[in-house]
Short mmCIF file of C-alpha atoms in Angstrom, two decimals:
data_model
loop_
_atom_site.label_atom_id
_atom_site.label_comp_id
_atom_site.label_asym_id
_atom_site.label_seq_id
_atom_site.Cartn_x
_atom_site.Cartn_y
_atom_site.Cartn_z
CA GLN A 1 21.20 5.67 -6.11
CA VAL A 2 18.00 5.97 -3.97
CA GLN A 3 17.67 4.84 -0.59
CA LEU A 4 14.55 3.91 1.08
CA VAL A 5 14.24 3.89 5.07
CA GLU A 6 10.75 2.36 7.04
CA SER A 7 9.87 3.21 10.40
CA GLY A 8 6.95 2.92 12.56
CA GLY A 9 6.80 -0.74 12.88
CA GLY A 10 6.30 -2.58 16.24
CA LEU A 11 4.03 -4.70 18.18
CA VAL A 12 0.36 -3.96 18.55
CA GLN A 13 -2.58 -6.16 19.83
CA ALA A 14 -5.30 -7.27 17.08
CA GLY A 15 -7.70 -4.36 16.53
CA GLY A 16 -4.84 -1.72 17.06
CA SER A 17 -3.43 0.49 14.67
CA LEU A 18 -0.03 1.37 13.28
CA ARG A 19 1.41 3.89 10.75
CA LEU A 20 4.39 3.21 8.79
CA SER A 21 6.61 5.94 7.10
CA CYS A 22 9.23 5.33 4.42
CA ALA A 23 11.51 8.26 3.37
CA ALA A 24 13.16 8.20 0.12
CA SER A 25 16.45 9.90 -0.45
CA GLY A 26 19.31 9.89 -3.29
CA SER A 27 19.98 10.86 -6.63
CA ILE A 28 16.46 10.64 -8.27
CA PHE A 29 14.55 13.99 -7.98
CA ARG A 30 10.96 12.36 -8.66
CA LEU A 31 9.50 9.00 -8.17
CA ASN A 32 6.85 7.28 -9.76
CA THR A 33 5.03 4.54 -8.32
CA MET A 34 5.51 3.88 -4.41
CA GLY A 35 4.09 1.00 -2.47
CA TRP A 36 4.27 -1.19 0.48
CA TYR A 37 4.96 -5.11 0.39
CA ARG A 38 5.05 -7.64 3.22
CA GLN A 39 6.52 -11.21 3.70
CA ALA A 40 5.64 -13.50 6.53
CA PRO A 41 8.11 -16.30 7.41
CA GLY A 42 7.62 -19.04 5.05
CA LYS A 43 5.74 -17.12 2.42
CA GLN A 44 6.33 -15.26 -0.59
CA ARG A 45 6.46 -11.39 -0.52
CA GLU A 46 3.07 -9.94 -1.39
CA LEU A 47 1.74 -6.67 -2.52
CA VAL A 48 -0.35 -4.54 0.29
CA ALA A 49 -0.37 -1.19 -1.52
CA THR A 50 0.82 1.26 -4.25
CA ILE A 51 0.28 4.70 -4.76
CA THR A 52 1.12 6.58 -8.30
CA ASN A 53 2.67 9.63 -8.58
CA SER A 54 -0.61 11.20 -9.20
CA GLY A 55 -2.38 9.59 -6.30
CA SER A 56 -4.19 6.60 -7.83
CA THR A 57 -4.18 3.78 -5.35
CA ASN A 58 -4.29 0.18 -5.18
CA TYR A 59 -4.66 -2.45 -2.38
CA ALA A 60 -4.60 -6.10 -1.73
CA ASP A 61 -8.23 -7.42 -1.07
CA SER A 62 -7.02 -8.63 2.37
CA VAL A 63 -6.21 -4.94 3.34
CA LYS A 64 -8.98 -3.00 1.55
CA GLY A 65 -11.26 -1.35 3.87
CA ARG A 66 -8.69 -1.35 6.94
CA PHE A 67 -5.16 0.29 5.18
CA THR A 68 -4.75 3.68 3.40
CA ILE A 69 -1.66 4.24 1.48
CA SER A 70 -0.70 8.06 0.94
CA ARG A 71 2.47 9.88 -0.16
CA ASP A 72 3.93 13.44 0.00
CA ASN A 73 5.82 14.17 -3.32
CA ALA A 74 7.34 17.08 -2.09
CA LYS A 75 9.08 15.03 0.72
CA ASN A 76 9.30 11.83 -1.10
CA THR A 77 7.64 9.97 1.35
CA VAL A 78 5.18 7.63 1.36
CA ASN A 79 3.29 6.19 4.51
CA LEU A 80 0.65 3.31 5.22
CA GLN A 81 -1.72 3.60 8.16
CA MET A 82 -2.94 0.31 9.03
CA ASN A 83 -6.19 0.12 11.30
CA SER A 84 -8.09 -3.12 12.51
CA LEU A 85 -4.86 -5.05 12.71
CA LYS A 86 -5.24 -8.77 12.75
CA PRO A 87 -2.65 -11.33 13.41
CA GLU A 88 -2.57 -12.42 9.77
CA ASP A 89 -1.20 -9.05 8.97
CA THR A 90 2.14 -9.98 10.95
CA ALA A 91 5.10 -9.52 8.40
CA VAL A 92 7.88 -7.77 7.42
CA TYR A 93 6.72 -4.66 5.78
CA TYR A 94 8.90 -3.25 3.01
CA CYS A 95 8.79 0.22 1.07
CA ARG A 96 9.14 0.04 -2.59
CA ALA A 97 9.53 2.93 -5.27
CA THR A 98 10.14 2.98 -8.74
CA GLY A 99 11.86 5.87 -10.80
CA PHE A 100 10.83 7.37 -14.47
CA VAL A 101 13.85 5.39 -15.71
CA ARG A 102 13.82 2.30 -17.26
CA GLY A 103 15.20 -0.14 -14.32
CA ALA A 104 14.70 2.21 -11.55
CA ASP A 105 13.24 -0.13 -8.73
CA TYR A 106 14.23 0.37 -5.21
CA TRP A 107 13.48 -1.46 -2.00
CA GLY A 108 13.85 -0.29 1.74
CA GLN A 109 15.33 -3.06 4.50
CA GLY A 110 12.16 -3.77 6.07
CA THR A 111 10.15 -2.98 9.47
CA GLN A 112 8.74 -5.90 11.30
CA VAL A 113 5.06 -5.53 12.23
CA THR A 114 3.50 -8.25 15.10
CA VAL A 115 -0.16 -8.42 15.86
CA SER A 116 -0.99 -10.26 18.68
CA SER A 117 -3.94 -12.12 19.44
#
């Protein structure tokens, strides 16, 4: 099995920055796409950013230009640099990873990000 552990969440004022990290461990030796998702109270979970094993990235329109996703394949980690944070970014942020085996889809426990106005 694969475990994902997020870190780096917290409380920050609008306009500030946070860096989230996610470390993967377990029985797989390679991960395919990794990404970050978020869910605010009363709302559906939404995609924030993804990055493939080869480094191709995709961002939600709401965060494009402000957030940057990166990964270290040797360490099986994925990061999310969040700049110019807005109160609308407040949510629980979840790390996700897929393997190269069908059905390999893993989620972290989430980390809270709160942006005050």
